[in-house]
PDB file of C-alpha atoms in Angstrom:
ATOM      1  CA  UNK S   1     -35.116  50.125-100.550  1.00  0.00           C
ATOM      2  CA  UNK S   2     -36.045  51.300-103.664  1.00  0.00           C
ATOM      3  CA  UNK S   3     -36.159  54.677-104.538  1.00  0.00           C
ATOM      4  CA  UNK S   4     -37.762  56.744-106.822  1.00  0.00           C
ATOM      5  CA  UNK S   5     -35.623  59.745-107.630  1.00  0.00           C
ATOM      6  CA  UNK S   6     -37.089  62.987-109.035  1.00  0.00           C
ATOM      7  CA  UNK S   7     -35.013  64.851-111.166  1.00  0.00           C
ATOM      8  CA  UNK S   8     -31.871  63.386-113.251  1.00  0.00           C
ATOM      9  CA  UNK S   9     -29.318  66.283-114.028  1.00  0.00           C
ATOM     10  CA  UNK S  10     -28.327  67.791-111.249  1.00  0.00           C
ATOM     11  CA  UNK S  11     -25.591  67.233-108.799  1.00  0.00           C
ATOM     12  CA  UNK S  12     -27.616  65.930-106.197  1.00  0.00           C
ATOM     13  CA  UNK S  13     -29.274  63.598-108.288  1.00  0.00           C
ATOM     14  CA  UNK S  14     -26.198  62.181-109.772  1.00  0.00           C
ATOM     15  CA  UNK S  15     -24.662  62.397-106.415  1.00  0.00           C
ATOM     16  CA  UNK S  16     -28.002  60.367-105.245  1.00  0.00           C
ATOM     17  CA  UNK S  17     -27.545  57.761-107.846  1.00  0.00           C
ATOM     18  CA  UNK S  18     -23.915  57.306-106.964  1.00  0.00           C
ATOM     19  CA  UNK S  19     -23.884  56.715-103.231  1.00  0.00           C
ATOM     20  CA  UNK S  20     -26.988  54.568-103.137  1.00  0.00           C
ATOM     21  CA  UNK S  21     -25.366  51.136-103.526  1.00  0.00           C
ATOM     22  CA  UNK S  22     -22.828  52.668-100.718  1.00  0.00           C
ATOM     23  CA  UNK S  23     -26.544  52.748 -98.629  1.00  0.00           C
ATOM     24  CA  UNK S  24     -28.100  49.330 -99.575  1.00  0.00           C
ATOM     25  CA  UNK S  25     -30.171  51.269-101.868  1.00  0.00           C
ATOM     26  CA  UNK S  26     -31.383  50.570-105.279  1.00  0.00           C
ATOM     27  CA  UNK S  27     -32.053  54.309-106.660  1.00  0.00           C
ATOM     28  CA  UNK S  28     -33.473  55.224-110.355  1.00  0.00           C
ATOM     29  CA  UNK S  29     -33.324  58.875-111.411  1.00  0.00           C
ATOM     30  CA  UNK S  30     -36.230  60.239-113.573  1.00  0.00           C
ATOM     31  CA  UNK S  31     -36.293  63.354-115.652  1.00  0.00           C
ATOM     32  CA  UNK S  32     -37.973  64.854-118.731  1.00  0.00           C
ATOM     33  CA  UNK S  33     -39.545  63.501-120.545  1.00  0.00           C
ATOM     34  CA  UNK S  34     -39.524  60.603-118.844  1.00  0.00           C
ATOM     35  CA  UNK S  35     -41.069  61.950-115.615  1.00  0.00           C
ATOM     36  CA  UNK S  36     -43.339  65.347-116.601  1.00  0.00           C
ATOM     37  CA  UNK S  37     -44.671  67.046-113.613  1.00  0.00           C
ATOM     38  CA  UNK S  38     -46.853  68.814-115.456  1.00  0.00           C
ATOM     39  CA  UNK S  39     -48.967  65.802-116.588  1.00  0.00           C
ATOM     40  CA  UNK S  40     -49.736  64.560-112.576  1.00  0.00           C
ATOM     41  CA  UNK S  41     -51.624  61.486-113.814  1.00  0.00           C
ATOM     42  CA  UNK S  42     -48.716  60.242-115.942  1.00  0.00           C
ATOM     43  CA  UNK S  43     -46.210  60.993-113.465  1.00  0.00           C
ATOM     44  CA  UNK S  44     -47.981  58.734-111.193  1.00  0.00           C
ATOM     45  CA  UNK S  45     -48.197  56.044-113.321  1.00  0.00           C
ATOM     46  CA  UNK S  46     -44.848  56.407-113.934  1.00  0.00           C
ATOM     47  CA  UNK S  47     -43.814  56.407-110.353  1.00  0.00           C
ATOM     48  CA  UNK S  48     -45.990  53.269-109.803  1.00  0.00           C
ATOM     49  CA  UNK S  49     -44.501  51.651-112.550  1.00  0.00           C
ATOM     50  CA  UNK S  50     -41.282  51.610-110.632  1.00  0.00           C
ATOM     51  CA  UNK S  51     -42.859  50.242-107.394  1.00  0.00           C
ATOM     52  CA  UNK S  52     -40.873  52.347-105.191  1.00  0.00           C
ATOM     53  CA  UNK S  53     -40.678  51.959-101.311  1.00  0.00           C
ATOM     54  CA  UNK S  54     -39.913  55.446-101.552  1.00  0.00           C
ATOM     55  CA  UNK S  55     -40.263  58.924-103.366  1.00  0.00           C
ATOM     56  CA  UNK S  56     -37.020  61.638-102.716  1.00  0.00           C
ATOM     57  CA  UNK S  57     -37.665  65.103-104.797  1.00  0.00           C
ATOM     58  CA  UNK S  58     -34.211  66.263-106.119  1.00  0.00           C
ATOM     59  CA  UNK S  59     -36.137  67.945-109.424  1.00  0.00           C
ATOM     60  CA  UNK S  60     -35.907  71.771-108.863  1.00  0.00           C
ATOM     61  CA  UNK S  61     -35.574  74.750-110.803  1.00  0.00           C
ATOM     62  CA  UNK S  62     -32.207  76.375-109.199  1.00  0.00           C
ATOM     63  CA  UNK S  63     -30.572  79.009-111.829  1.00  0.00           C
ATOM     64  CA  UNK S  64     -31.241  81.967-109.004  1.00  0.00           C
ATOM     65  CA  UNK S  65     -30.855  84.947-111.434  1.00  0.00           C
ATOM     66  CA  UNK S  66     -32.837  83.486-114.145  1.00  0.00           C
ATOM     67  CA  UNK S  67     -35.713  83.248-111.678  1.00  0.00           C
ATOM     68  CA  UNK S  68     -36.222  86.647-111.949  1.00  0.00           C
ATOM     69  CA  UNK S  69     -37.619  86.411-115.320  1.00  0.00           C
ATOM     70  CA  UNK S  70     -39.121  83.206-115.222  1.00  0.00           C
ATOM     71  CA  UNK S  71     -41.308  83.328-112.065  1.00  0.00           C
ATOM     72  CA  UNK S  72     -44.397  81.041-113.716  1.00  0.00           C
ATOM     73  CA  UNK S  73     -41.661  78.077-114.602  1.00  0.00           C
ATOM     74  CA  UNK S  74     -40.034  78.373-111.444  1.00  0.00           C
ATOM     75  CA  UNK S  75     -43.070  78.353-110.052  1.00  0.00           C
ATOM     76  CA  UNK S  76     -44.525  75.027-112.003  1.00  0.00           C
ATOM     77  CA  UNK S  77     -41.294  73.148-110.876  1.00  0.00           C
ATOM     78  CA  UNK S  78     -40.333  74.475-107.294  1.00  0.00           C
ATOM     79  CA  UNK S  79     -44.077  74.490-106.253  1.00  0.00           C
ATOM     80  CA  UNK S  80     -46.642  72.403-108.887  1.00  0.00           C
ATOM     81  CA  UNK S  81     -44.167  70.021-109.655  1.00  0.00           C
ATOM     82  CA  UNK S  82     -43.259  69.295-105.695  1.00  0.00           C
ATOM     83  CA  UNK S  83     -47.225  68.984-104.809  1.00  0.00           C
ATOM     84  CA  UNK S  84     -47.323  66.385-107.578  1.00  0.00           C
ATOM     85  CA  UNK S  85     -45.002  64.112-106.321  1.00  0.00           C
ATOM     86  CA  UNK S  86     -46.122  64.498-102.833  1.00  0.00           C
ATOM     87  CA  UNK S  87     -49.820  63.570-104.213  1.00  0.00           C
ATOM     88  CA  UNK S  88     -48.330  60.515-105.733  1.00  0.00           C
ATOM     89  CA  UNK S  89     -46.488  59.427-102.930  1.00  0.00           C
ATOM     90  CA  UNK S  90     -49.194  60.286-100.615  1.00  0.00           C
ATOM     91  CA  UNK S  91     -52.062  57.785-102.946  1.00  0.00           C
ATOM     92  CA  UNK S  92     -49.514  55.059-103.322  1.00  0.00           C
ATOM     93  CA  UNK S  93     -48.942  55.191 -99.318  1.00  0.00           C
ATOM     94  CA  UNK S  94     -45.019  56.041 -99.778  1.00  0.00           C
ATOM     95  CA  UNK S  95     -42.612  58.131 -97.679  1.00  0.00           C
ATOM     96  CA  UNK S  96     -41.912  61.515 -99.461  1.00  0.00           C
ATOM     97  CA  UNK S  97     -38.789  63.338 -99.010  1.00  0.00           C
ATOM     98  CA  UNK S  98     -38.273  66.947-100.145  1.00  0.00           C
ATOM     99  CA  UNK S  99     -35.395  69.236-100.451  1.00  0.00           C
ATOM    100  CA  UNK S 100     -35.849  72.631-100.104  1.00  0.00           C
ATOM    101  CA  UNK S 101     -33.237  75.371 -99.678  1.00  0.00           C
ATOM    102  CA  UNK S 102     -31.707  78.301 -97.227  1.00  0.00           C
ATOM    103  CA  UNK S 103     -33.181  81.136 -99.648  1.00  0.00           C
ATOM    104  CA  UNK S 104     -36.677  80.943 -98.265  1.00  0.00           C
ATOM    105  CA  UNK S 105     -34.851  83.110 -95.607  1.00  0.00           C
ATOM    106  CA  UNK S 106     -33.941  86.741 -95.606  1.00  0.00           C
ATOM    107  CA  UNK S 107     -30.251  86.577 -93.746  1.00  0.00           C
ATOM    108  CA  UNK S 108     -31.337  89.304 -91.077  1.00  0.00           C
ATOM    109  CA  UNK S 109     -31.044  87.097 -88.285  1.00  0.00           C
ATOM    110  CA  UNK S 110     -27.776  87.156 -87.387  1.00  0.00           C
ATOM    111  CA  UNK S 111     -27.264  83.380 -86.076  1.00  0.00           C
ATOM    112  CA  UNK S 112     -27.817  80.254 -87.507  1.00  0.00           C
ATOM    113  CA  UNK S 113     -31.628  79.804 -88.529  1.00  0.00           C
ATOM    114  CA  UNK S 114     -34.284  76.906 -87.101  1.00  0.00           C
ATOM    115  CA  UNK S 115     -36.756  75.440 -88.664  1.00  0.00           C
ATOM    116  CA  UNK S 116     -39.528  77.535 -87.011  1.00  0.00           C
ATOM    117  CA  UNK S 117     -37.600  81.105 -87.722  1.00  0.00           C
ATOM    118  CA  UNK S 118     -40.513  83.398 -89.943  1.00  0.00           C
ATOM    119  CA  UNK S 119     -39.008  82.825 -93.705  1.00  0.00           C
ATOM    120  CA  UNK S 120     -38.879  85.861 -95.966  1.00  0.00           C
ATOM    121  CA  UNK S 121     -37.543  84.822 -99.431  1.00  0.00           C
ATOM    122  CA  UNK S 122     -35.870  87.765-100.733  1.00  0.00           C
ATOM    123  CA  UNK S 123     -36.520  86.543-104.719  1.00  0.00           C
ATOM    124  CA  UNK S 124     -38.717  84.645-106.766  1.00  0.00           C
ATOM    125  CA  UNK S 125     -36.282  81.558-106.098  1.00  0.00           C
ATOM    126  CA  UNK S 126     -36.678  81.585-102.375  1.00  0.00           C
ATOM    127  CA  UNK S 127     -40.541  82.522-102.785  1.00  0.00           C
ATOM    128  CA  UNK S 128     -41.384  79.150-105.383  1.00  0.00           C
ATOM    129  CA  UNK S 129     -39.517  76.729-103.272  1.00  0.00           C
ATOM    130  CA  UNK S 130     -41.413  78.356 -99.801  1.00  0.00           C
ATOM    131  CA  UNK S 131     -44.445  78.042-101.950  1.00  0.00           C
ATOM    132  CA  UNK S 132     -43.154  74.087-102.803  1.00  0.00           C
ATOM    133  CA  UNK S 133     -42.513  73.464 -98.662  1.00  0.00           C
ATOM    134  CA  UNK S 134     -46.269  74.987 -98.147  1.00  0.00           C
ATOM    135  CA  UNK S 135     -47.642  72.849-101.087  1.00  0.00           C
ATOM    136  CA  UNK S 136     -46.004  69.578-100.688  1.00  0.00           C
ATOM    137  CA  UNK S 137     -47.167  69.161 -96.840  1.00  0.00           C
ATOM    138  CA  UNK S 138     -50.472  70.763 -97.653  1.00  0.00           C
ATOM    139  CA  UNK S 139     -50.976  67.194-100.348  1.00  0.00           C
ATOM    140  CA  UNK S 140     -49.090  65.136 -97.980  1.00  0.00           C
ATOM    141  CA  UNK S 141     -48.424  66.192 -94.071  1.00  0.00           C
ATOM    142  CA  UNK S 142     -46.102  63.101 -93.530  1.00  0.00           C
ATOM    143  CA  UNK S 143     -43.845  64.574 -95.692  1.00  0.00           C
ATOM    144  CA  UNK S 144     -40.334  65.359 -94.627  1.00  0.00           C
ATOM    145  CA  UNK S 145     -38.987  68.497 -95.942  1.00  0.00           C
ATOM    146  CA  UNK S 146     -35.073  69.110 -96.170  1.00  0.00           C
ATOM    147  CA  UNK S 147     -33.489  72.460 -96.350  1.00  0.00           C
ATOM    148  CA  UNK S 148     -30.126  72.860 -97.471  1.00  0.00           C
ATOM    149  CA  UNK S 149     -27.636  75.687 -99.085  1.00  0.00           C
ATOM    150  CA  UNK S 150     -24.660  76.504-100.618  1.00  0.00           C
ATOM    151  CA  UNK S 151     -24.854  73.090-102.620  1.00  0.00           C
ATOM    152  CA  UNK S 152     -21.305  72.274-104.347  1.00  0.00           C
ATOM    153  CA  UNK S 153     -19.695  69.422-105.913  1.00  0.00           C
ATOM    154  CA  UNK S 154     -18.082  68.131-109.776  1.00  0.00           C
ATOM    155  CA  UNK S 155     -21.649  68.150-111.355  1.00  0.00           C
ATOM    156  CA  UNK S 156     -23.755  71.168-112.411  1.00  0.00           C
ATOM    157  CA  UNK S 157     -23.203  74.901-112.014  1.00  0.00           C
ATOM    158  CA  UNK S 158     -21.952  75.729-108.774  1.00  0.00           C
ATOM    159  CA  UNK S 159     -19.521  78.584-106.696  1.00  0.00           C
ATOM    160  CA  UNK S 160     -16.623  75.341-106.401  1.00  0.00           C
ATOM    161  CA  UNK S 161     -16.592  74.856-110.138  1.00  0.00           C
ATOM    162  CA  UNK S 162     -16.456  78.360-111.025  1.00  0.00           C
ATOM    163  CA  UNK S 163     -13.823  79.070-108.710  1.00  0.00           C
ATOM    164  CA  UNK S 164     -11.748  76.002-110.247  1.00  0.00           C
ATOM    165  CA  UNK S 165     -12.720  77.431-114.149  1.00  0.00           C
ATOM    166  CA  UNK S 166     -11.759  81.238-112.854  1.00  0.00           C
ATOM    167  CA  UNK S 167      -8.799  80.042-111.387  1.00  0.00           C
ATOM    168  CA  UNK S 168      -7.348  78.907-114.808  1.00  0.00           C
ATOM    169  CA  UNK S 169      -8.484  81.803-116.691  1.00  0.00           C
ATOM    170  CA  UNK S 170      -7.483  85.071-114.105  1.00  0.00           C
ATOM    171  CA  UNK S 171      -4.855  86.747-112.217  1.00  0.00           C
ATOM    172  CA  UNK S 172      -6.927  88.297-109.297  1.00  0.00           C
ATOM    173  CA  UNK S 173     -10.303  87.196-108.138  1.00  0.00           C
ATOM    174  CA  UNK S 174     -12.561  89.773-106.182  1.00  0.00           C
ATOM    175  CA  UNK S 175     -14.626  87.709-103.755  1.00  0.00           C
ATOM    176  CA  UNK S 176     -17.920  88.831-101.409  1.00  0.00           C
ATOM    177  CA  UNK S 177     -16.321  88.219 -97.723  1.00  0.00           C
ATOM    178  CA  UNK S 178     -19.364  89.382 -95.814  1.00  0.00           C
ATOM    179  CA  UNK S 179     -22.250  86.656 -97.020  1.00  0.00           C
ATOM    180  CA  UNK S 180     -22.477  83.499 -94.870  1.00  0.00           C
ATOM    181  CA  UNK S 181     -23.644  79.709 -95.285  1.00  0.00           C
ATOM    182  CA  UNK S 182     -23.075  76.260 -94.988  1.00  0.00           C
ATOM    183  CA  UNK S 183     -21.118  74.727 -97.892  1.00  0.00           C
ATOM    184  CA  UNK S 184     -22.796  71.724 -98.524  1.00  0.00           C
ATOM    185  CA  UNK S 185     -20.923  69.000-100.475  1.00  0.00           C
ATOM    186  CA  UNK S 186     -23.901  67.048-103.012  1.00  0.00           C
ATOM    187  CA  UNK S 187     -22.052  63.431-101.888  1.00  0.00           C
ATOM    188  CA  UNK S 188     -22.302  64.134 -98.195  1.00  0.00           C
ATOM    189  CA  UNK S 189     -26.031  65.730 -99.116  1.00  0.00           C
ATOM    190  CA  UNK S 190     -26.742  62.594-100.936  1.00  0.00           C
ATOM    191  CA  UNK S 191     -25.445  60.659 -98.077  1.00  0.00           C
ATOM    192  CA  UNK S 192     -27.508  61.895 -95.477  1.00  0.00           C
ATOM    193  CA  UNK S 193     -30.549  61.692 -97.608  1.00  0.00           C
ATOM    194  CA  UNK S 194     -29.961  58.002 -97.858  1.00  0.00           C
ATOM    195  CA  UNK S 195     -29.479  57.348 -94.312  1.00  0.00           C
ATOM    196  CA  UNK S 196     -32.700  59.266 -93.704  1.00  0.00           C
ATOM    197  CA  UNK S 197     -34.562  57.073 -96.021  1.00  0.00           C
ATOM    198  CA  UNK S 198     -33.825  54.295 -94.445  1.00  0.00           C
ATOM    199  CA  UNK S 199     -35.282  55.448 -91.256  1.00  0.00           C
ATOM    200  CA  UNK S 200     -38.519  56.971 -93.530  1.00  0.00           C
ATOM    201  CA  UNK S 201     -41.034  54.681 -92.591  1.00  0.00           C
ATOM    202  CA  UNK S 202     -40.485  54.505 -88.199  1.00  0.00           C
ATOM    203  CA  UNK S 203     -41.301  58.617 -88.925  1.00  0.00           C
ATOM    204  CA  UNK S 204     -44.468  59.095 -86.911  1.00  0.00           C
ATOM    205  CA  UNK S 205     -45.002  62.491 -88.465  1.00  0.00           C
ATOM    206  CA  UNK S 206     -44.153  64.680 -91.379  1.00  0.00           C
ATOM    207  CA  UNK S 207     -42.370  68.133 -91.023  1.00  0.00           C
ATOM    208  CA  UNK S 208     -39.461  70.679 -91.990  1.00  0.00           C
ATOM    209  CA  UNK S 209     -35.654  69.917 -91.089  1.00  0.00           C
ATOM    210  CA  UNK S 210     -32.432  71.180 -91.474  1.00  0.00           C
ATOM    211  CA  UNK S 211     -29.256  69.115 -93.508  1.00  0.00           C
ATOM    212  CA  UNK S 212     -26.663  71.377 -94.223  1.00  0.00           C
ATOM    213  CA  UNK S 213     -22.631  71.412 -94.209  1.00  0.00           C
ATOM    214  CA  UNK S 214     -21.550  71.133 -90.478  1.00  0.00           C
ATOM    215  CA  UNK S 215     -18.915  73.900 -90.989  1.00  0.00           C
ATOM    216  CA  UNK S 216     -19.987  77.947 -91.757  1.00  0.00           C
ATOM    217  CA  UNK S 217     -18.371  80.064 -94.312  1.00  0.00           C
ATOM    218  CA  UNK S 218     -18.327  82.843 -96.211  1.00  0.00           C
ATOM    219  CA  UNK S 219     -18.002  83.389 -99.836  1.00  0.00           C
ATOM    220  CA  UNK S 220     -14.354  84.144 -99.448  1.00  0.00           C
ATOM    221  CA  UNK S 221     -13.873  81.166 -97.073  1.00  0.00           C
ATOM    222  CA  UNK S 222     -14.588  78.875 -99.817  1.00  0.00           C
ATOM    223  CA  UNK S 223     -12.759  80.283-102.162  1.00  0.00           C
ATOM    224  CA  UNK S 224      -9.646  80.330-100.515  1.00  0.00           C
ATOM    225  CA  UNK S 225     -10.009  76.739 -99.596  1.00  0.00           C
ATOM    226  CA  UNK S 226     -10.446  76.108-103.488  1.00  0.00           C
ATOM    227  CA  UNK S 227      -7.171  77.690-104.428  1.00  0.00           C
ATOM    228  CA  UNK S 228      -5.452  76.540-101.419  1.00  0.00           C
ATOM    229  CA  UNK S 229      -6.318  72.592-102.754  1.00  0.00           C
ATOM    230  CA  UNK S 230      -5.691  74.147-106.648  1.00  0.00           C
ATOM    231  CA  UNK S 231      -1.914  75.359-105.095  1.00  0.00           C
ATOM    232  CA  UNK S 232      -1.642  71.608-103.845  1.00  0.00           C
ATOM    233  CA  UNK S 233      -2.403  70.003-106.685  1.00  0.00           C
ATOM    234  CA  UNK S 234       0.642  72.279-108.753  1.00  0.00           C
ATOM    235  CA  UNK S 235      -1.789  74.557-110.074  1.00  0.00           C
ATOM    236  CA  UNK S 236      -1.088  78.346-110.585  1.00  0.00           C
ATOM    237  CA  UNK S 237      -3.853  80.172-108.628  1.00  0.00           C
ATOM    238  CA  UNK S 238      -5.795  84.036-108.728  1.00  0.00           C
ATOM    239  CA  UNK S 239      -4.703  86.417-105.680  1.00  0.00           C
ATOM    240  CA  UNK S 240      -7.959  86.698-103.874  1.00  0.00           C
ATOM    241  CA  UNK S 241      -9.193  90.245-102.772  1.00  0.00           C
ATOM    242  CA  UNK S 242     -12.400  90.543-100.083  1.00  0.00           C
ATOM    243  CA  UNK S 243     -15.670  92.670-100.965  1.00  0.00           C
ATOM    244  CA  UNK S 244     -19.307  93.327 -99.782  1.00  0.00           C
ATOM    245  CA  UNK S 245     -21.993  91.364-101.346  1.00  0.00           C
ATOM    246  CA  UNK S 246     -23.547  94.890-101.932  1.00  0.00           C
ATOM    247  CA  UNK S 247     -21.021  95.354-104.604  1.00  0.00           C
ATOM    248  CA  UNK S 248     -21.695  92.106-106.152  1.00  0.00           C
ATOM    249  CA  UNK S 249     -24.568  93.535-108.521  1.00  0.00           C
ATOM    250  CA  UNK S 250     -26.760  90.294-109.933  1.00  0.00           C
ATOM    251  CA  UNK S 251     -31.345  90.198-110.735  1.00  0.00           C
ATOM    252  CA  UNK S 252     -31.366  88.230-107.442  1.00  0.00           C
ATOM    253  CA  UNK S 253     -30.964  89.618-103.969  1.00  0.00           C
ATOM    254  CA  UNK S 254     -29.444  86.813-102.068  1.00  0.00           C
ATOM    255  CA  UNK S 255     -29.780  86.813 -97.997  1.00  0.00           C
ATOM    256  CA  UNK S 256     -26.657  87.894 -96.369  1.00  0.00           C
ATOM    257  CA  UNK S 257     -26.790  85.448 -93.416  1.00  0.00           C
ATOM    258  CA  UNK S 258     -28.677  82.166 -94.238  1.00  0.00           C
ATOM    259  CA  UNK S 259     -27.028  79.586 -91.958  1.00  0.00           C
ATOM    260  CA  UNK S 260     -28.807  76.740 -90.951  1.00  0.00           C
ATOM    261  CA  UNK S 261     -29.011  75.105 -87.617  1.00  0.00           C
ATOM    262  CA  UNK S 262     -29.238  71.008 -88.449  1.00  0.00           C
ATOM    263  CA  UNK S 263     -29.794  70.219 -84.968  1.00  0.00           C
ATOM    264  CA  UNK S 264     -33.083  69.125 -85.184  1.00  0.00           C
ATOM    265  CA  UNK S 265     -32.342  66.515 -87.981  1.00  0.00           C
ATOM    266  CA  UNK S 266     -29.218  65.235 -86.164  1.00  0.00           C
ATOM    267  CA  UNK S 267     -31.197  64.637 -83.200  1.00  0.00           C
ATOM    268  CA  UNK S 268     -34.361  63.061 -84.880  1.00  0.00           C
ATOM    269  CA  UNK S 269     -32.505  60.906 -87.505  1.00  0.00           C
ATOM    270  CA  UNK S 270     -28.746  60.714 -85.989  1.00  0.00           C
ATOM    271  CA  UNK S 271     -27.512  62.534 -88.754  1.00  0.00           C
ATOM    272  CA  UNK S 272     -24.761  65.135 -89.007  1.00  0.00           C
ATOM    273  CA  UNK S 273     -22.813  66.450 -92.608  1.00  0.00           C
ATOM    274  CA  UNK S 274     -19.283  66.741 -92.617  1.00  0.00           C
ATOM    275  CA  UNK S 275     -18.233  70.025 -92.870  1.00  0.00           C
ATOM    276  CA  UNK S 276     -16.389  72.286 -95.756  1.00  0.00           C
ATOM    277  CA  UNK S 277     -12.997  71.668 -94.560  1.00  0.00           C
ATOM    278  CA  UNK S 278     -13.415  67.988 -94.619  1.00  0.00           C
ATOM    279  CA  UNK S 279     -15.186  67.526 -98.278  1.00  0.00           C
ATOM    280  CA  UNK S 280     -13.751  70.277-100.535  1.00  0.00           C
ATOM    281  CA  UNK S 281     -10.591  68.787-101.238  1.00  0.00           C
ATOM    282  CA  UNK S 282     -12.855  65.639-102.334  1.00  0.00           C
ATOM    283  CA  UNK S 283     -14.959  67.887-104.705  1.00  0.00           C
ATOM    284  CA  UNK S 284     -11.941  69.669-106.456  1.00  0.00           C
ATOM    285  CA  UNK S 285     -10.303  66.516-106.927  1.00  0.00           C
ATOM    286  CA  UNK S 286     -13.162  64.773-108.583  1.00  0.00           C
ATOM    287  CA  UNK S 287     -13.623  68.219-110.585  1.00  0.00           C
ATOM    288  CA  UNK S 288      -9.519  68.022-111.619  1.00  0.00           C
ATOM    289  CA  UNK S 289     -10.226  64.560-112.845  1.00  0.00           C
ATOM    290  CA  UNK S 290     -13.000  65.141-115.171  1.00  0.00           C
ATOM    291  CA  UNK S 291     -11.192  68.256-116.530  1.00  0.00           C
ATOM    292  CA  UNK S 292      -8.202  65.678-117.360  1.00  0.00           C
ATOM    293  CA  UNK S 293     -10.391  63.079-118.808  1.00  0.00           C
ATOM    294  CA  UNK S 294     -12.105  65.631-120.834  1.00  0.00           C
ATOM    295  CA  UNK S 295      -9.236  66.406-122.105  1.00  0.00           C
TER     296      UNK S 295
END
C-alpha cells in the first residue's frame, strides 16, 4: 500500500516512516509547508498528487501545557486540520485512519477505559482532539479513530527522554507515583498502525478504538525502568523518590487514571502492543545511541 502520512516531525511519524518497509508498505510523510491544513483545497491536491491507497493522520498539536494558551491553534490542528484530511480521504474514496489520545478522558474511572466510557477532557488538549474524533467522523463515518497515551520513544519530547537527559544532569529525581497509563512505545504504535492498514479496506464500518501499550504503569513505574536500563548500560543514575500528581504543579490538569482497554481493536483487527517492560529497553537504547553519535 501506499500511504499518505500526515504530519512529518514527530515520533510517530518518523516511527511510521521507519517500520513501513518492515509492513510491505511504501509510506511518505508530509508536513508544513508541504501539506497546510489550513488551505483544504491544496491539501487535497496534494494528497491526490501522491495517489495514496490510504490516508493515516499522525499531524497533531501535542505540547499539553502550551495548550493552555494556545486553544485557537490547537484547535485548527487537533480539530480543523483532522476534518480536512478526513474530507480528502472521504472525496478521493480512501481509508482514513486517525489517532487520537487518552486525554479526552478525565481519569475518575478507576479501571481501564472503553471506547464508549462518557469522555471529559480535563484541558484544552484533551477538548481539541475530542473535538478532532467528533469532526473527523462527522466528514467521514468510515473513519477509524485510534486512541493512544503515554507515547514514548528516541524522537520528540517525551517522559523516556527526559528521564534519560535528567538522569545525567541530577542526583535525586522526585517522581508522581499515583497517575496511571499505558506506556506506549511510537515503533510498536507505528507497528500496529501498519498492520491495521492493511486490513483498512475489508472494514465494513468506521468507528473509535483503542491501541495502547499492553502493560499499565505509573509515572514512577517508568521511570524506574529507565534508570534500571541507564544502570545496565554503566550509567550513573538519580535516586528516585514517589509523589502525588497533586504536587506536580503544571497549566494542564492531566487525568489521574486514563488507561485504556485495547480489547476491542485486538479483537476486530488481531492486534495487540507489546507492553512497557518489553519495549523500553529498545527505546533507551536507540536514545543512548543518538546521544553517542551526536557526540
Amino acid at each position: 500500500m501506499r500511504i499518505f502520512v500526515a504530519g512529518s516531525s514527530g515520533q510517530l511519524a518518523r516511527a511510521l516512516a521507519a517500520r513501513a518497509a518492515a509492513h510491505g508498505h511504501v509510506v511518505e510523510t508530509f508536513g508544513r509547508p508541504a501539506l497546510d491544513l489550513a488551505d483544504p483545497d491544496g491539501a487535497a491536491k496534494r494528497i491526490a498528487s501522491f495517489e495514496p491507497d490510504l490516508i493515516l493522520n499522525a499531524a497533531a498539536y501535542t505540547a499539553v501545557d502550551r495548550a493552555e494558551s494556545e486553544e485557537a491553534l490547537a484547535m485548527a490542528i487537533n480539530r480543523d486540520g483532522a476534518a480536512a484530511l478526513a474530507a480528502s480521504a472521504r472525496k478521493l474514496g480512501l481509508p482514513f485512519l486517525h489517532v487520537s489520545t487518552d486525554y479526552v478522558f478525565d481519569g475518575e474511572k478507576g479501571e481501564p477505559y472503553v471506547e464508549t466510557d462518557a469522555t471529559n477532557p480535563l484541558g484544552v488538549y484533551g477538548r481539541t482532539k475530542l473535538a478532532g474524533e467528533a469532526r473527523v467522523l462527522t466528514e467521514y463515518p468510515d473513519a477509524l479513530i485510534f486512541r493512544t497515551g503515554w507515547v514514548y520513544g528516541q524522537d520528540g519530547g517525551n517522559f523516556v527522554r527526559t528521564m534519560v537527559r535528567l538522569a545525567g544532569e541530577r542526583e535525586h529525581l522526585d517522581i508522581v507515583a499515583d497517575r496511571f497509563g499505558n506506556p506506549t512505545h511510537a515503533v510498536d504504535l507505528a507497528d500496529g498502525l501498519l498492520a491495521i492498514a492493511g486490513q483498512a479496506r475489508g472494514v465494513a464500518s468506521g468507528g473509535i478504538f483503542h491501541l495502547a501499550g499492553s502493560v499499565e504503569a505509573s509515572w514512577f513505574d517508568l521511570a524506574s525502568g529507565v534508570m534500571a536500563r541507564l544502570a545496565e548500560a554503566g550509567r550513573k543514575v538519580p535516586t528516585l523518590g514517589r509523589i502525588s500528581g497533586d504536587a506536580y504543579v503544571a497549566p494542564a490538569a492531566r487525568p489521574r487514571d486514563s488507561r485504556l482497554d485495547c480489547g476491542r481493536t485486538e479483537q476486530s483487527f488481531g492486534v495487540r502492543l507489546p507492553g512497557w517492560p518489553d519495549s523500553l529497553g529498545v527505546a533507551v537504547d536507540a536514545i543512548l545511541d543518538l546521544e553517542r553519535n551526536a557526540a
